[in-house]
């Protein structure tokens, strides 16, 4: 039996009807169709309906945002920090690691080196043992020490508050800059695109791209600017809690009725094979 068409519980009332504009084929009809080799499929109406589907329709985007708000109200960054500099360091360390892992390392790290000037006085080799457990520690040491030196030399010891200056720091690309600008300075300059945002944006058909920069541009077009900061955090939490990479918990997901991801584990709506994380 094809994946994703077995109704293990009744659809929630109302919401599924709206999605029905796309294609809602009853499971019995699909089963009959597969048994007859597709001879009795309803190909014509299916094609017509599918062409009217717009994954970026404002009411669909609003429903996604509503569900995220319900699931993760006030979501924020999970990296422990007390200053913009600490958040910058923690974000650099979080690459290819988990926030939990970084949070294990940073309290002692910031106790040992309490200021950006203290980091700037180090060599990368001196820092390596302290951040080893976060992985890729040689590159991360170079980035953190390099960023500290540049902040002290060029920005008066203050983390810059704009994208252009942040991008001049070693080891800082748009994702890290957006985390610092959004979380610490509350400046919505872009959308944080990490691995969760990449995966879920594709599953929800908010983008067809796979490059972070293009995904960010797509999200900036469809998500209202005042939601950019919160949306990133909500999607990251969703990626941790429900929409996990290998086996999303679709049966528990309130977004299920508006999600046509081709790699869903359970579905009341048709799957779109290209919408995979
Ligand atoms: S229904 Fe499944 S794939 Fe879609 S957003 Fe929810 S958990 Fe992710």
PDB file of C-alpha atoms and ligand atoms in Angstrom:
ATOM      1  CA  UNK A   1       0.000   0.000   0.000  1.00  0.00           C
ATOM      2  CA  UNK A   2       1.429   3.417  -0.853  1.00  0.00           C
ATOM      3  CA  UNK A   3       2.809   5.302   2.061  1.00  0.00           C
ATOM      4  CA  UNK A   4       0.852   8.070   3.621  1.00  0.00           C
ATOM      5  CA  UNK A   5      -2.706   7.173   2.668  1.00  0.00           C
ATOM      6  CA  UNK A   6      -3.812   5.024   5.544  1.00  0.00           C
ATOM      7  CA  UNK A   7      -6.318   6.937   7.682  1.00  0.00           C
ATOM      8  CA  UNK A   8      -5.547   5.923  11.241  1.00  0.00           C
ATOM      9  CA  UNK A   9      -7.835   8.528  12.684  1.00  0.00           C
ATOM     10  CA  UNK A  10     -10.627  10.780  11.407  1.00  0.00           C
ATOM     11  CA  UNK A  11      -9.605  14.020   9.733  1.00  0.00           C
ATOM     12  CA  UNK A  12     -10.078  17.122  11.756  1.00  0.00           C
ATOM     13  CA  UNK A  13     -13.233  18.804  10.652  1.00  0.00           C
ATOM     14  CA  UNK A  14     -13.187  21.855   8.426  1.00  0.00           C
ATOM     15  CA  UNK A  15      -9.502  22.291   7.747  1.00  0.00           C
ATOM     16  CA  UNK A  16      -9.221  19.327   5.492  1.00  0.00           C
ATOM     17  CA  UNK A  17     -11.991  20.699   3.286  1.00  0.00           C
ATOM     18  CA  UNK A  18      -9.923  23.757   2.493  1.00  0.00           C
ATOM     19  CA  UNK A  19      -6.998  21.624   1.491  1.00  0.00           C
ATOM     20  CA  UNK A  20      -9.440  19.604  -0.579  1.00  0.00           C
ATOM     21  CA  UNK A  21      -9.027  22.273  -3.258  1.00  0.00           C
ATOM     22  CA  UNK A  22      -5.723  20.592  -3.991  1.00  0.00           C
ATOM     23  CA  UNK A  23      -6.460  16.940  -4.438  1.00  0.00           C
ATOM     24  CA  UNK A  24      -8.145  14.823  -1.874  1.00  0.00           C
ATOM     25  CA  UNK A  25      -8.504  11.322  -3.128  1.00  0.00           C
ATOM     26  CA  UNK A  26     -10.286   8.947  -0.840  1.00  0.00           C
ATOM     27  CA  UNK A  27      -8.129   6.007   0.223  1.00  0.00           C
ATOM     28  CA  UNK A  28     -10.688   3.503  -1.130  1.00  0.00           C
ATOM     29  CA  UNK A  29     -10.527   5.141  -4.547  1.00  0.00           C
ATOM     30  CA  UNK A  30      -6.758   4.961  -4.574  1.00  0.00           C
ATOM     31  CA  UNK A  31      -6.722   1.345  -3.547  1.00  0.00           C
ATOM     32  CA  UNK A  32      -9.247   0.475  -6.262  1.00  0.00           C
ATOM     33  CA  UNK A  33      -7.195   2.394  -8.758  1.00  0.00           C
ATOM     34  CA  UNK A  34      -3.996   0.577  -7.892  1.00  0.00           C
ATOM     35  CA  UNK A  35      -5.743  -2.797  -8.089  1.00  0.00           C
ATOM     36  CA  UNK A  36      -7.011  -2.075 -11.582  1.00  0.00           C
ATOM     37  CA  UNK A  37      -3.683  -0.854 -12.769  1.00  0.00           C
ATOM     38  CA  UNK A  38      -4.921   2.704 -12.812  1.00  0.00           C
ATOM     39  CA  UNK A  39      -7.596   2.006 -15.435  1.00  0.00           C
ATOM     40  CA  UNK A  40     -10.323   3.700 -13.440  1.00  0.00           C
ATOM     41  CA  UNK A  41      -8.394   6.610 -12.052  1.00  0.00           C
ATOM     42  CA  UNK A  42      -9.910  10.042 -12.005  1.00  0.00           C
ATOM     43  CA  UNK A  43      -7.011  11.529 -13.887  1.00  0.00           C
ATOM     44  CA  UNK A  44      -8.764  14.474 -15.509  1.00  0.00           C
ATOM     45  CA  UNK A  45     -10.337  16.091 -12.436  1.00  0.00           C
ATOM     46  CA  UNK A  46      -7.135  15.407 -10.470  1.00  0.00           C
ATOM     47  CA  UNK A  47      -5.016  17.298 -12.990  1.00  0.00           C
ATOM     48  CA  UNK A  48      -7.419  20.234 -13.069  1.00  0.00           C
ATOM     49  CA  UNK A  49      -7.581  20.546  -9.318  1.00  0.00           C
ATOM     50  CA  UNK A  50      -3.827  20.229  -8.843  1.00  0.00           C
ATOM     51  CA  UNK A  51      -3.107  23.078 -11.237  1.00  0.00           C
ATOM     52  CA  UNK A  52      -5.120  25.442  -9.020  1.00  0.00           C
ATOM     53  CA  UNK A  53      -3.069  24.617  -5.961  1.00  0.00           C
ATOM     54  CA  UNK A  54      -0.885  27.462  -4.755  1.00  0.00           C
ATOM     55  CA  UNK A  55       1.373  26.539  -1.842  1.00  0.00           C
ATOM     56  CA  UNK A  56       2.080  30.239  -1.301  1.00  0.00           C
ATOM     57  CA  UNK A  57      -1.566  31.329  -1.137  1.00  0.00           C
ATOM     58  CA  UNK A  58      -1.964  33.901   1.641  1.00  0.00           C
ATOM     59  CA  UNK A  59      -4.616  31.881   3.485  1.00  0.00           C
ATOM     60  CA  UNK A  60      -2.343  28.830   3.502  1.00  0.00           C
ATOM     61  CA  UNK A  61       0.616  30.855   4.789  1.00  0.00           C
ATOM     62  CA  UNK A  62      -1.641  32.367   7.457  1.00  0.00           C
ATOM     63  CA  UNK A  63      -2.772  28.896   8.531  1.00  0.00           C
ATOM     64  CA  UNK A  64       0.838  27.692   8.796  1.00  0.00           C
ATOM     65  CA  UNK A  65       1.758  30.721  10.912  1.00  0.00           C
ATOM     66  CA  UNK A  66      -1.339  30.237  13.070  1.00  0.00           C
ATOM     67  CA  UNK A  67      -0.447  26.597  13.772  1.00  0.00           C
ATOM     68  CA  UNK A  68       3.174  27.494  14.568  1.00  0.00           C
ATOM     69  CA  UNK A  69       2.024  30.211  16.940  1.00  0.00           C
ATOM     70  CA  UNK A  70      -0.262  27.741  18.662  1.00  0.00           C
ATOM     71  CA  UNK A  71       2.515  25.166  18.958  1.00  0.00           C
ATOM     72  CA  UNK A  72       5.448  27.403  19.873  1.00  0.00           C
ATOM     73  CA  UNK A  73       4.263  30.743  21.285  1.00  0.00           C
ATOM     74  CA  UNK A  74       7.185  32.998  22.156  1.00  0.00           C
ATOM     75  CA  UNK A  75       9.758  30.582  20.732  1.00  0.00           C
ATOM     76  CA  UNK A  76      13.298  31.845  21.017  1.00  0.00           C
ATOM     77  CA  UNK A  77      16.904  30.801  20.625  1.00  0.00           C
ATOM     78  CA  UNK A  78      17.901  27.812  22.752  1.00  0.00           C
ATOM     79  CA  UNK A  79      21.560  28.824  23.002  1.00  0.00           C
ATOM     80  CA  UNK A  80      22.461  30.062  26.470  1.00  0.00           C
ATOM     81  CA  UNK A  81      23.914  33.581  26.371  1.00  0.00           C
ATOM     82  CA  UNK A  82      24.013  36.821  28.323  1.00  0.00           C
ATOM     83  CA  UNK A  83      25.518  39.192  25.738  1.00  0.00           C
ATOM     84  CA  UNK A  84      25.604  39.656  21.981  1.00  0.00           C
ATOM     85  CA  UNK A  85      29.188  38.394  21.968  1.00  0.00           C
ATOM     86  CA  UNK A  86      28.261  35.226  23.864  1.00  0.00           C
ATOM     87  CA  UNK A  87      25.419  34.600  21.428  1.00  0.00           C
ATOM     88  CA  UNK A  88      27.769  35.093  18.493  1.00  0.00           C
ATOM     89  CA  UNK A  89      30.263  32.614  19.939  1.00  0.00           C
ATOM     90  CA  UNK A  90      27.550  30.081  20.791  1.00  0.00           C
ATOM     91  CA  UNK A  91      26.099  30.328  17.288  1.00  0.00           C
ATOM     92  CA  UNK A  92      29.511  29.763  15.695  1.00  0.00           C
ATOM     93  CA  UNK A  93      30.013  26.737  17.953  1.00  0.00           C
ATOM     94  CA  UNK A  94      26.554  25.351  17.102  1.00  0.00           C
ATOM     95  CA  UNK A  95      27.499  24.594  13.489  1.00  0.00           C
ATOM     96  CA  UNK A  96      27.366  20.818  12.985  1.00  0.00           C
ATOM     97  CA  UNK A  97      26.553  20.434  16.666  1.00  0.00           C
ATOM     98  CA  UNK A  98      23.478  20.618  18.886  1.00  0.00           C
ATOM     99  CA  UNK A  99      22.407  23.493  21.095  1.00  0.00           C
ATOM    100  CA  UNK A 100      22.454  21.120  24.074  1.00  0.00           C
ATOM    101  CA  UNK A 101      26.051  20.243  23.352  1.00  0.00           C
ATOM    102  CA  UNK A 102      27.044  23.897  22.974  1.00  0.00           C
ATOM    103  CA  UNK A 103      25.234  24.819  26.191  1.00  0.00           C
ATOM    104  CA  UNK A 104      27.343  22.261  28.029  1.00  0.00           C
ATOM    105  CA  UNK A 105      30.526  23.994  26.907  1.00  0.00           C
ATOM    106  CA  UNK A 106      29.754  27.712  27.015  1.00  0.00           C
ATOM    107  CA  UNK A 107      29.192  28.380  30.755  1.00  0.00           C
ATOM    108  CA  UNK A 108      32.744  27.337  31.611  1.00  0.00           C
ATOM    109  CA  UNK A 109      34.078  28.940  28.431  1.00  0.00           C
ATOM    110  CA  UNK A 110      32.588  32.341  29.303  1.00  0.00           C
ATOM    111  CA  UNK A 111      33.702  32.019  32.908  1.00  0.00           C
ATOM    112  CA  UNK A 112      37.260  31.409  31.733  1.00  0.00           C
ATOM    113  CA  UNK A 113      37.184  34.161  29.075  1.00  0.00           C
ATOM    114  CA  UNK A 114      34.578  36.682  30.239  1.00  0.00           C
ATOM    115  CA  UNK A 115      35.017  39.366  27.573  1.00  0.00           C
ATOM    116  CA  UNK A 116      35.566  39.705  23.851  1.00  0.00           C
ATOM    117  CA  UNK A 117      38.987  41.163  24.682  1.00  0.00           C
ATOM    118  CA  UNK A 118      39.891  37.980  26.564  1.00  0.00           C
ATOM    119  CA  UNK A 119      39.086  35.915  23.462  1.00  0.00           C
ATOM    120  CA  UNK A 120      40.991  38.380  21.263  1.00  0.00           C
ATOM    121  CA  UNK A 121      44.134  37.806  23.356  1.00  0.00           C
ATOM    122  CA  UNK A 122      44.123  34.070  22.568  1.00  0.00           C
ATOM    123  CA  UNK A 123      45.581  32.086  19.735  1.00  0.00           C
ATOM    124  CA  UNK A 124      43.227  29.609  18.072  1.00  0.00           C
ATOM    125  CA  UNK A 125      45.354  26.772  19.434  1.00  0.00           C
ATOM    126  CA  UNK A 126      44.802  27.989  22.985  1.00  0.00           C
ATOM    127  CA  UNK A 127      41.054  27.927  22.549  1.00  0.00           C
ATOM    128  CA  UNK A 128      40.822  24.524  20.877  1.00  0.00           C
ATOM    129  CA  UNK A 129      40.754  22.346  24.041  1.00  0.00           C
ATOM    130  CA  UNK A 130      37.861  24.364  25.480  1.00  0.00           C
ATOM    131  CA  UNK A 131      35.556  23.826  22.500  1.00  0.00           C
ATOM    132  CA  UNK A 132      36.760  20.465  21.289  1.00  0.00           C
ATOM    133  CA  UNK A 133      33.539  18.631  22.165  1.00  0.00           C
ATOM    134  CA  UNK A 134      31.467  20.816  19.802  1.00  0.00           C
ATOM    135  CA  UNK A 135      33.229  19.311  16.785  1.00  0.00           C
ATOM    136  CA  UNK A 136      35.193  20.995  13.986  1.00  0.00           C
ATOM    137  CA  UNK A 137      37.032  22.697  16.820  1.00  0.00           C
ATOM    138  CA  UNK A 138      40.046  23.873  14.800  1.00  0.00           C
ATOM    139  CA  UNK A 139      37.968  25.864  12.348  1.00  0.00           C
ATOM    140  CA  UNK A 140      35.680  27.100  15.108  1.00  0.00           C
ATOM    141  CA  UNK A 141      38.677  28.251  17.172  1.00  0.00           C
ATOM    142  CA  UNK A 142      39.978  30.234  14.217  1.00  0.00           C
ATOM    143  CA  UNK A 143      36.558  31.795  13.669  1.00  0.00           C
ATOM    144  CA  UNK A 144      35.932  32.734  17.304  1.00  0.00           C
ATOM    145  CA  UNK A 145      39.402  34.169  17.917  1.00  0.00           C
ATOM    146  CA  UNK A 146      39.408  35.866  14.505  1.00  0.00           C
ATOM    147  CA  UNK A 147      35.984  37.414  15.159  1.00  0.00           C
ATOM    148  CA  UNK A 148      37.087  38.621  18.593  1.00  0.00           C
ATOM    149  CA  UNK A 149      40.235  40.242  17.196  1.00  0.00           C
ATOM    150  CA  UNK A 150      38.273  42.020  14.465  1.00  0.00           C
ATOM    151  CA  UNK A 151      35.552  43.208  16.837  1.00  0.00           C
ATOM    152  CA  UNK A 152      38.177  44.668  19.162  1.00  0.00           C
ATOM    153  CA  UNK A 153      40.241  46.190  16.343  1.00  0.00           C
ATOM    154  CA  UNK A 154      37.476  47.524  14.089  1.00  0.00           C
ATOM    155  CA  UNK A 155      34.289  47.828  16.124  1.00  0.00           C
ATOM    156  CA  UNK A 156      35.430  49.120  19.507  1.00  0.00           C
ATOM    157  CA  UNK A 157      34.829  45.790  21.199  1.00  0.00           C
ATOM    158  CA  UNK A 158      31.109  45.862  20.309  1.00  0.00           C
ATOM    159  CA  UNK A 159      29.359  43.274  18.162  1.00  0.00           C
ATOM    160  CA  UNK A 160      28.160  45.120  15.049  1.00  0.00           C
ATOM    161  CA  UNK A 161      24.417  45.646  14.709  1.00  0.00           C
ATOM    162  CA  UNK A 162      24.130  45.393  10.963  1.00  0.00           C
ATOM    163  CA  UNK A 163      24.407  42.626   8.416  1.00  0.00           C
ATOM    164  CA  UNK A 164      27.204  44.125   6.324  1.00  0.00           C
ATOM    165  CA  UNK A 165      29.591  44.515   9.273  1.00  0.00           C
ATOM    166  CA  UNK A 166      28.704  41.158  10.792  1.00  0.00           C
ATOM    167  CA  UNK A 167      29.520  39.447   7.501  1.00  0.00           C
ATOM    168  CA  UNK A 168      33.084  40.824   7.691  1.00  0.00           C
ATOM    169  CA  UNK A 169      33.747  38.695  10.802  1.00  0.00           C
ATOM    170  CA  UNK A 170      35.550  35.385  10.299  1.00  0.00           C
ATOM    171  CA  UNK A 171      33.184  32.414  10.467  1.00  0.00           C
ATOM    172  CA  UNK A 172      30.057  34.546  10.198  1.00  0.00           C
ATOM    173  CA  UNK A 173      27.648  33.989   7.319  1.00  0.00           C
ATOM    174  CA  UNK A 174      24.031  35.117   7.010  1.00  0.00           C
ATOM    175  CA  UNK A 175      22.664  32.405   9.293  1.00  0.00           C
ATOM    176  CA  UNK A 176      24.844  33.421  12.232  1.00  0.00           C
ATOM    177  CA  UNK A 177      24.345  37.124  11.507  1.00  0.00           C
ATOM    178  CA  UNK A 178      20.555  36.658  11.407  1.00  0.00           C
ATOM    179  CA  UNK A 179      20.617  34.821  14.743  1.00  0.00           C
ATOM    180  CA  UNK A 180      22.523  37.664  16.408  1.00  0.00           C
ATOM    181  CA  UNK A 181      20.545  40.463  14.754  1.00  0.00           C
ATOM    182  CA  UNK A 182      17.160  38.846  15.375  1.00  0.00           C
ATOM    183  CA  UNK A 183      17.616  37.286  18.786  1.00  0.00           C
ATOM    184  CA  UNK A 184      19.790  39.884  20.490  1.00  0.00           C
ATOM    185  CA  UNK A 185      19.184  43.147  18.651  1.00  0.00           C
ATOM    186  CA  UNK A 186      15.581  42.342  17.555  1.00  0.00           C
ATOM    187  CA  UNK A 187      16.452  43.468  14.035  1.00  0.00           C
ATOM    188  CA  UNK A 188      14.612  41.555  11.297  1.00  0.00           C
ATOM    189  CA  UNK A 189      17.214  41.672   8.570  1.00  0.00           C
ATOM    190  CA  UNK A 190      16.521  38.199   7.220  1.00  0.00           C
ATOM    191  CA  UNK A 191      15.366  34.723   8.123  1.00  0.00           C
ATOM    192  CA  UNK A 192      17.629  32.243   9.898  1.00  0.00           C
ATOM    193  CA  UNK A 193      18.038  29.255   7.600  1.00  0.00           C
ATOM    194  CA  UNK A 194      19.558  26.327   9.435  1.00  0.00           C
ATOM    195  CA  UNK A 195      19.126  22.653   8.675  1.00  0.00           C
ATOM    196  CA  UNK A 196      15.622  22.555  10.236  1.00  0.00           C
ATOM    197  CA  UNK A 197      14.432  25.599   8.307  1.00  0.00           C
ATOM    198  CA  UNK A 198      15.858  24.166   5.088  1.00  0.00           C
ATOM    199  CA  UNK A 199      14.082  20.857   5.524  1.00  0.00           C
ATOM    200  CA  UNK A 200      10.721  22.138   6.735  1.00  0.00           C
ATOM    201  CA  UNK A 201      10.474  24.998   4.244  1.00  0.00           C
ATOM    202  CA  UNK A 202      10.759  22.444   1.466  1.00  0.00           C
ATOM    203  CA  UNK A 203       8.313  20.059   3.089  1.00  0.00           C
ATOM    204  CA  UNK A 204       5.789  22.862   3.458  1.00  0.00           C
ATOM    205  CA  UNK A 205       6.440  23.966  -0.154  1.00  0.00           C
ATOM    206  CA  UNK A 206       7.499  27.446   0.897  1.00  0.00           C
ATOM    207  CA  UNK A 207      10.515  26.976  -1.348  1.00  0.00           C
ATOM    208  CA  UNK A 208      11.758  24.586  -3.995  1.00  0.00           C
ATOM    209  CA  UNK A 209      15.365  25.623  -3.511  1.00  0.00           C
ATOM    210  CA  UNK A 210      17.983  23.781  -1.533  1.00  0.00           C
ATOM    211  CA  UNK A 211      20.613  26.513  -1.107  1.00  0.00           C
ATOM    212  CA  UNK A 212      20.233  28.422   2.172  1.00  0.00           C
ATOM    213  CA  UNK A 213      20.581  31.859   0.581  1.00  0.00           C
ATOM    214  CA  UNK A 214      17.861  31.152  -1.998  1.00  0.00           C
ATOM    215  CA  UNK A 215      15.618  29.587   0.641  1.00  0.00           C
ATOM    216  CA  UNK A 216      16.034  32.699   2.752  1.00  0.00           C
ATOM    217  CA  UNK A 217      15.037  34.936  -0.162  1.00  0.00           C
ATOM    218  CA  UNK A 218      11.969  32.754  -0.818  1.00  0.00           C
ATOM    219  CA  UNK A 219      10.935  32.897   2.841  1.00  0.00           C
ATOM    220  CA  UNK A 220      11.450  36.655   2.987  1.00  0.00           C
ATOM    221  CA  UNK A 221       8.996  36.985   0.093  1.00  0.00           C
ATOM    222  CA  UNK A 222       6.202  34.904   1.646  1.00  0.00           C
ATOM    223  CA  UNK A 223       6.535  35.446   5.399  1.00  0.00           C
ATOM    224  CA  UNK A 224       5.569  38.917   6.683  1.00  0.00           C
ATOM    225  CA  UNK A 225       8.654  40.793   7.875  1.00  0.00           C
ATOM    226  CA  UNK A 226       7.314  41.219  11.405  1.00  0.00           C
ATOM    227  CA  UNK A 227       7.259  37.403  11.658  1.00  0.00           C
ATOM    228  CA  UNK A 228      10.743  36.688  10.330  1.00  0.00           C
ATOM    229  CA  UNK A 229      12.454  36.389  13.725  1.00  0.00           C
ATOM    230  CA  UNK A 230       9.730  34.372  15.431  1.00  0.00           C
ATOM    231  CA  UNK A 231       9.088  32.184  12.373  1.00  0.00           C
ATOM    232  CA  UNK A 232      12.722  31.019  12.311  1.00  0.00           C
ATOM    233  CA  UNK A 233      12.643  30.027  15.966  1.00  0.00           C
ATOM    234  CA  UNK A 234       9.268  28.321  15.633  1.00  0.00           C
ATOM    235  CA  UNK A 235      10.390  26.274  12.646  1.00  0.00           C
ATOM    236  CA  UNK A 236      13.619  25.292  14.415  1.00  0.00           C
ATOM    237  CA  UNK A 237      11.600  24.098  17.418  1.00  0.00           C
ATOM    238  CA  UNK A 238       9.210  22.290  15.088  1.00  0.00           C
ATOM    239  CA  UNK A 239      12.176  20.542  13.526  1.00  0.00           C
ATOM    240  CA  UNK A 240      13.319  19.378  16.940  1.00  0.00           C
ATOM    241  CA  UNK A 241       9.956  18.328  18.331  1.00  0.00           C
ATOM    242  CA  UNK A 242       7.805  16.995  15.477  1.00  0.00           C
ATOM    243  CA  UNK A 243       9.103  17.558  11.964  1.00  0.00           C
ATOM    244  CA  UNK A 244      12.283  15.627  12.552  1.00  0.00           C
ATOM    245  CA  UNK A 245      14.459  14.664   9.627  1.00  0.00           C
ATOM    246  CA  UNK A 246      14.121  10.932   9.244  1.00  0.00           C
ATOM    247  CA  UNK A 247      10.736  10.180  10.749  1.00  0.00           C
ATOM    248  CA  UNK A 248       8.495  13.220  11.153  1.00  0.00           C
ATOM    249  CA  UNK A 249       5.701  12.764  13.667  1.00  0.00           C
ATOM    250  CA  UNK A 250       2.976  13.723  11.216  1.00  0.00           C
ATOM    251  CA  UNK A 251       0.195  12.013  13.150  1.00  0.00           C
ATOM    252  CA  UNK A 252       0.789  14.479  16.006  1.00  0.00           C
ATOM    253  CA  UNK A 253       1.352  17.556  13.829  1.00  0.00           C
ATOM    254  CA  UNK A 254      -1.286  20.309  13.686  1.00  0.00           C
ATOM    255  CA  UNK A 255       0.096  21.335  10.294  1.00  0.00           C
ATOM    256  CA  UNK A 256      -0.792  17.969   8.844  1.00  0.00           C
ATOM    257  CA  UNK A 257      -3.827  19.131   6.897  1.00  0.00           C
ATOM    258  CA  UNK A 258      -1.875  21.804   5.054  1.00  0.00           C
ATOM    259  CA  UNK A 259       1.267  19.740   4.548  1.00  0.00           C
ATOM    260  CA  UNK A 260       1.719  17.673   1.392  1.00  0.00           C
ATOM    261  CA  UNK A 261       5.329  16.680   2.047  1.00  0.00           C
ATOM    262  CA  UNK A 262       6.329  13.699  -0.014  1.00  0.00           C
ATOM    263  CA  UNK A 263       8.128  12.137   2.945  1.00  0.00           C
ATOM    264  CA  UNK A 264       5.287  12.393   5.457  1.00  0.00           C
ATOM    265  CA  UNK A 265       4.795   9.366   7.667  1.00  0.00           C
ATOM    266  CA  UNK A 266       1.007   9.750   7.802  1.00  0.00           C
ATOM    267  CA  UNK A 267      -1.388  11.868   5.810  1.00  0.00           C
ATOM    268  CA  UNK A 268      -4.997  12.812   5.207  1.00  0.00           C
ATOM    269  CA  UNK A 269      -4.067  14.787   2.085  1.00  0.00           C
ATOM    270  CA  UNK A 270      -2.317  13.985  -1.161  1.00  0.00           C
ATOM    271  CA  UNK A 271       1.439  13.890  -1.140  1.00  0.00           C
ATOM    272  CA  UNK A 272       3.559  16.006  -3.458  1.00  0.00           C
ATOM    273  CA  UNK A 273       6.596  13.975  -4.307  1.00  0.00           C
ATOM    274  CA  UNK A 274       8.882  16.967  -4.844  1.00  0.00           C
ATOM    275  CA  UNK A 275       8.081  18.450  -1.433  1.00  0.00           C
ATOM    276  CA  UNK A 276      10.710  16.569   0.528  1.00  0.00           C
ATOM    277  CA  UNK A 277      13.052  17.789   3.187  1.00  0.00           C
TER     278      UNK A 277
HETATM  279  S1  LIG B   1       2.820  16.949   8.748  1.00  0.00           S
HETATM  280 FE1  LIG B   1       4.755  15.848   9.031  1.00  0.00          FE
HETATM  281  S2  LIG B   1       6.113  16.551   7.387  1.00  0.00           S
HETATM  282 FE2  LIG B   1       4.392  18.014   7.523  1.00  0.00          FE
HETATM  283  S3  LIG B   1       5.121  19.650   8.883  1.00  0.00           S
HETATM  284 FE3  LIG B   1       4.038  18.164  10.180  1.00  0.00          FE
HETATM  285  S4  LIG B   1       5.618  16.724  10.917  1.00  0.00           S
HETATM  286 FE4  LIG B   1       6.473  17.876   9.154  1.00  0.00          FE
END
